[in-house]
């Protein structure tokens, strides 16, 4: 166990409060990256007190299951245009930053009014591409983690806490 359930929920509530303040008077559009971001986005959205809409996108990197290769493909695009909207991308984790930098660049090309990034977890030690993170739940050490949406080979997403995988 790395981060217990009550701490995750507490932190998400704090971020939701901050987002509600920062976007007061605006029409917030949340974009969740599937599948890992789903648990975080649902919990976050429930605690945001301003009007919002949501959309989903699936971007995955080729390669093995514990390291991203830097080659990214869109397997599900957004349903709606984001032009002139205030977009907040909601991610499970930022590791090398490869996936995110690619995705943010592509979304920026669609001319949103603003685009910011919110992540539950951040592994800053492993960053290879610079990404500007606006809201971070927790900075964590360089460990492979699961739970709260994060998987190892598609398993353990449903754990209500964040745990470290020990490879024997
Ligand atoms: P990046 O492109 O290296 O930043 O990797 C981003 C994606 O890799 C995340 O959205 C996750 O899907 C996956 N990932 C990175 N680190 C972990 C981890 O510790 N556990 C589970 N998935 C991870
Ligand atoms: Mg992901």
mmCIF file of C-alpha atoms and ligand atoms in Angstrom:
data_model
loop_
_atom_site.group_PDB
_atom_site.id
_atom_site.type_symbol
_atom_site.label_atom_id
_atom_site.label_comp_id
_atom_site.label_asym_id
_atom_site.label_seq_id
_atom_site.Cartn_x
_atom_site.Cartn_y
_atom_site.Cartn_z
ATOM 1 C CA UNK A 1 0.000 0.000 0.000
ATOM 2 C CA UNK A 2 1.341 3.400 -1.002
ATOM 3 C CA UNK A 3 -1.641 5.724 -0.549
ATOM 4 C CA UNK A 4 -4.637 4.565 1.498
ATOM 5 C CA UNK A 5 -8.182 5.116 0.258
ATOM 6 C CA UNK A 6 -9.094 7.896 2.700
ATOM 7 C CA UNK A 7 -6.023 9.915 1.726
ATOM 8 C CA UNK A 8 -6.776 9.565 -1.978
ATOM 9 C CA UNK A 9 -10.358 10.720 -1.460
ATOM 10 C CA UNK A 10 -9.337 13.584 0.801
ATOM 11 C CA UNK A 11 -6.833 14.844 -1.737
ATOM 12 C CA UNK A 12 -9.314 14.557 -4.613
ATOM 13 C CA UNK A 13 -11.800 16.670 -2.633
ATOM 14 C CA UNK A 14 -9.153 19.341 -2.133
ATOM 15 C CA UNK A 15 -8.340 19.424 -5.848
ATOM 16 C CA UNK A 16 -12.047 19.584 -6.696
ATOM 17 C CA UNK A 17 -12.446 22.611 -4.434
ATOM 18 C CA UNK A 18 -9.493 24.328 -6.057
ATOM 19 C CA UNK A 19 -10.814 23.596 -9.561
ATOM 20 C CA UNK A 20 -14.281 24.881 -8.591
ATOM 21 C CA UNK A 21 -12.683 28.157 -7.500
ATOM 22 C CA UNK A 22 -10.326 28.480 -10.465
ATOM 23 C CA UNK A 23 -13.076 27.863 -13.024
ATOM 24 C CA UNK A 24 -15.852 29.808 -11.283
ATOM 25 C CA UNK A 25 -18.098 31.448 -13.889
ATOM 26 C CA UNK A 26 -16.740 29.216 -16.645
ATOM 27 C CA UNK A 27 -18.137 26.171 -18.358
ATOM 28 C CA UNK A 28 -15.646 23.465 -17.509
ATOM 29 C CA UNK A 29 -15.074 20.606 -19.957
ATOM 30 C CA UNK A 30 -13.332 17.567 -18.470
ATOM 31 C CA UNK A 31 -11.503 15.176 -20.752
ATOM 32 C CA UNK A 32 -10.716 11.820 -19.262
ATOM 33 C CA UNK A 33 -8.078 9.536 -20.649
ATOM 34 C CA UNK A 34 -9.287 5.971 -20.705
ATOM 35 C CA UNK A 35 -9.095 3.735 -19.007
ATOM 36 C CA UNK A 36 -6.906 4.701 -16.088
ATOM 37 C CA UNK A 37 -8.344 8.170 -15.564
ATOM 38 C CA UNK A 38 -11.937 7.026 -15.085
ATOM 39 C CA UNK A 39 -11.932 6.385 -11.335
ATOM 40 C CA UNK A 40 -10.171 9.664 -10.630
ATOM 41 C CA UNK A 41 -12.404 11.696 -12.941
ATOM 42 C CA UNK A 42 -15.638 10.311 -11.470
ATOM 43 C CA UNK A 43 -14.538 11.048 -7.914
ATOM 44 C CA UNK A 44 -13.247 14.480 -8.920
ATOM 45 C CA UNK A 45 -16.367 15.432 -10.907
ATOM 46 C CA UNK A 46 -18.628 14.498 -7.972
ATOM 47 C CA UNK A 47 -16.894 17.089 -5.811
ATOM 48 C CA UNK A 48 -16.658 19.912 -8.356
ATOM 49 C CA UNK A 49 -19.412 22.421 -7.626
ATOM 50 C CA UNK A 50 -19.563 24.318 -10.926
ATOM 51 C CA UNK A 51 -21.335 23.186 -14.133
ATOM 52 C CA UNK A 52 -19.278 20.823 -16.248
ATOM 53 C CA UNK A 53 -19.352 18.452 -19.182
ATOM 54 C CA UNK A 54 -17.218 15.384 -19.833
ATOM 55 C CA UNK A 55 -15.726 13.559 -22.760
ATOM 56 C CA UNK A 56 -13.413 10.593 -23.092
ATOM 57 C CA UNK A 57 -10.381 9.789 -25.129
ATOM 58 C CA UNK A 58 -8.226 6.707 -25.339
ATOM 59 C CA UNK A 59 -4.578 7.151 -26.134
ATOM 60 C CA UNK A 60 -2.237 4.257 -25.684
ATOM 61 C CA UNK A 61 1.428 3.763 -26.173
ATOM 62 C CA UNK A 62 2.806 0.770 -27.962
ATOM 63 C CA UNK A 63 5.290 -1.360 -26.110
ATOM 64 C CA UNK A 64 5.316 -3.509 -23.031
ATOM 65 C CA UNK A 65 3.119 -3.146 -19.986
ATOM 66 C CA UNK A 66 5.343 -1.280 -17.548
ATOM 67 C CA UNK A 67 7.281 1.169 -19.727
ATOM 68 C CA UNK A 68 5.899 3.534 -22.343
ATOM 69 C CA UNK A 69 7.696 3.514 -25.680
ATOM 70 C CA UNK A 70 7.000 7.081 -26.740
ATOM 71 C CA UNK A 71 4.988 5.913 -29.736
ATOM 72 C CA UNK A 72 1.389 6.899 -29.169
ATOM 73 C CA UNK A 73 -1.864 6.016 -30.960
ATOM 74 C CA UNK A 74 -5.426 7.273 -30.521
ATOM 75 C CA UNK A 75 -7.756 4.329 -30.107
ATOM 76 C CA UNK A 76 -10.810 6.446 -29.257
ATOM 77 C CA UNK A 77 -11.144 10.114 -30.128
ATOM 78 C CA UNK A 78 -13.372 12.678 -28.393
ATOM 79 C CA UNK A 79 -17.078 12.740 -29.290
ATOM 80 C CA UNK A 80 -17.332 16.538 -29.298
ATOM 81 C CA UNK A 81 -15.246 19.435 -30.621
ATOM 82 C CA UNK A 82 -13.312 21.400 -27.989
ATOM 83 C CA UNK A 83 -12.866 24.649 -29.902
ATOM 84 C CA UNK A 84 -13.280 27.700 -27.618
ATOM 85 C CA UNK A 85 -13.935 25.524 -24.555
ATOM 86 C CA UNK A 86 -12.166 25.505 -21.192
ATOM 87 C CA UNK A 87 -10.635 22.062 -21.198
ATOM 88 C CA UNK A 88 -9.184 20.189 -18.257
ATOM 89 C CA UNK A 89 -7.453 16.916 -19.092
ATOM 90 C CA UNK A 90 -7.775 14.379 -16.289
ATOM 91 C CA UNK A 91 -5.038 11.733 -16.147
ATOM 92 C CA UNK A 92 -4.255 8.851 -13.850
ATOM 93 C CA UNK A 93 -0.475 9.194 -13.865
ATOM 94 C CA UNK A 94 2.341 11.024 -15.581
ATOM 95 C CA UNK A 95 5.410 8.907 -15.994
ATOM 96 C CA UNK A 96 7.780 9.721 -18.893
ATOM 97 C CA UNK A 97 5.352 12.373 -20.107
ATOM 98 C CA UNK A 98 5.395 10.934 -23.627
ATOM 99 C CA UNK A 99 1.684 10.187 -23.805
ATOM 100 C CA UNK A 100 0.646 13.503 -22.342
ATOM 101 C CA UNK A 101 2.905 15.743 -24.374
ATOM 102 C CA UNK A 102 1.619 14.122 -27.539
ATOM 103 C CA UNK A 103 -1.982 14.368 -26.428
ATOM 104 C CA UNK A 104 -1.779 17.978 -25.231
ATOM 105 C CA UNK A 105 -0.174 19.047 -28.485
ATOM 106 C CA UNK A 106 -2.904 17.388 -30.489
ATOM 107 C CA UNK A 107 -5.680 18.878 -28.350
ATOM 108 C CA UNK A 108 -4.133 22.354 -28.477
ATOM 109 C CA UNK A 109 -4.307 22.212 -32.271
ATOM 110 C CA UNK A 110 -8.093 22.079 -31.923
ATOM 111 C CA UNK A 111 -8.036 25.593 -30.451
ATOM 112 C CA UNK A 112 -9.658 25.287 -27.029
ATOM 113 C CA UNK A 113 -10.112 28.539 -25.063
ATOM 114 C CA UNK A 114 -7.790 27.065 -22.451
ATOM 115 C CA UNK A 115 -6.243 23.715 -21.692
ATOM 116 C CA UNK A 116 -4.940 22.526 -18.346
ATOM 117 C CA UNK A 117 -3.813 19.235 -16.920
ATOM 118 C CA UNK A 118 -4.847 17.441 -13.770
ATOM 119 C CA UNK A 119 -3.231 14.184 -12.687
ATOM 120 C CA UNK A 120 -3.807 11.961 -9.707
ATOM 121 C CA UNK A 121 -0.211 10.740 -9.595
ATOM 122 C CA UNK A 122 3.093 12.066 -10.837
ATOM 123 C CA UNK A 123 6.445 10.274 -11.040
ATOM 124 C CA UNK A 124 8.699 13.289 -11.644
ATOM 125 C CA UNK A 125 11.931 11.244 -11.541
ATOM 126 C CA UNK A 126 10.997 9.464 -14.723
ATOM 127 C CA UNK A 127 10.091 12.473 -16.806
ATOM 128 C CA UNK A 128 11.581 12.544 -20.298
ATOM 129 C CA UNK A 129 9.276 15.094 -21.948
ATOM 130 C CA UNK A 130 8.437 18.343 -20.193
ATOM 131 C CA UNK A 131 4.749 18.656 -19.357
ATOM 132 C CA UNK A 132 3.130 21.482 -17.466
ATOM 133 C CA UNK A 133 0.961 19.987 -14.726
ATOM 134 C CA UNK A 134 -1.640 22.317 -13.199
ATOM 135 C CA UNK A 135 -3.141 20.037 -10.541
ATOM 136 C CA UNK A 136 -1.355 17.072 -8.967
ATOM 137 C CA UNK A 137 -2.788 14.645 -6.443
ATOM 138 C CA UNK A 138 0.439 13.048 -5.262
ATOM 139 C CA UNK A 139 4.046 12.935 -6.329
ATOM 140 C CA UNK A 140 5.243 9.376 -5.966
ATOM 141 C CA UNK A 141 8.613 7.607 -6.170
ATOM 142 C CA UNK A 142 9.718 5.600 -9.203
ATOM 143 C CA UNK A 143 7.651 2.490 -8.512
ATOM 144 C CA UNK A 144 5.059 0.689 -10.602
ATOM 145 C CA UNK A 145 1.704 1.349 -8.980
ATOM 146 C CA UNK A 146 -1.813 -0.011 -9.393
ATOM 147 C CA UNK A 147 -5.284 0.771 -8.095
ATOM 148 C CA UNK A 148 -7.647 3.708 -8.329
ATOM 149 C CA UNK A 149 -7.852 3.132 -12.086
ATOM 150 C CA UNK A 150 -4.258 2.115 -12.664
ATOM 151 C CA UNK A 151 -3.585 -1.355 -13.975
ATOM 152 C CA UNK A 152 -0.947 -3.978 -14.391
ATOM 153 C CA UNK A 153 -1.906 -5.942 -17.535
ATOM 154 C CA UNK A 154 -5.489 -4.654 -17.123
ATOM 155 C CA UNK A 155 -5.809 -5.958 -13.561
ATOM 156 C CA UNK A 156 -6.149 -4.212 -10.192
ATOM 157 C CA UNK A 157 -7.843 -1.059 -11.516
ATOM 158 C CA UNK A 158 -10.628 -1.572 -8.991
ATOM 159 C CA UNK A 159 -8.437 -1.451 -5.890
ATOM 160 C CA UNK A 160 -9.747 1.487 -3.832
ATOM 161 C CA UNK A 161 -6.210 2.526 -2.827
ATOM 162 C CA UNK A 162 -2.874 2.974 -4.630
ATOM 163 C CA UNK A 163 -0.490 0.060 -4.183
ATOM 164 C CA UNK A 164 3.018 -0.779 -5.352
ATOM 165 C CA UNK A 165 3.593 -3.864 -7.485
ATOM 166 C CA UNK A 166 6.562 -5.934 -6.354
ATOM 167 C CA UNK A 167 8.040 -7.960 -9.200
ATOM 168 C CA UNK A 168 9.681 -11.146 -7.962
HETATM 169 P P1 LIG B 1 3.945 8.134 -19.920
HETATM 170 O O1 LIG B 1 3.637 8.315 -21.388
HETATM 171 O O2 LIG B 1 5.267 7.456 -19.705
HETATM 172 O O3 LIG B 1 3.830 9.402 -19.106
HETATM 173 O O4 LIG B 1 2.949 7.055 -19.371
HETATM 174 C C1 LIG B 1 1.649 7.332 -19.183
HETATM 175 C C2 LIG B 1 0.818 6.085 -19.048
HETATM 176 O O5 LIG B 1 1.577 4.926 -18.684
HETATM 177 C C3 LIG B 1 -0.164 6.293 -17.930
HETATM 178 O O6 LIG B 1 -1.318 6.981 -18.385
HETATM 179 C C4 LIG B 1 -0.428 4.871 -17.498
HETATM 180 O O7 LIG B 1 -1.431 4.305 -18.305
HETATM 181 C C5 LIG B 1 0.881 4.158 -17.726
HETATM 182 N N1 LIG B 1 1.662 4.087 -16.472
HETATM 183 C C6 LIG B 1 2.783 4.773 -16.159
HETATM 184 N N2 LIG B 1 3.238 4.458 -14.941
HETATM 185 C C7 LIG B 1 2.360 3.558 -14.452
HETATM 186 C C8 LIG B 1 2.279 2.864 -13.187
HETATM 187 O O8 LIG B 1 3.089 3.003 -12.252
HETATM 188 N N3 LIG B 1 1.228 2.012 -13.052
HETATM 189 C C9 LIG B 1 0.291 1.827 -14.041
HETATM 190 N N4 LIG B 1 0.332 2.460 -15.212
HETATM 191 C C10 LIG B 1 1.362 3.321 -15.427
HETATM 192 MG MG1 LIG B 2 -3.148 6.140 -18.786
#
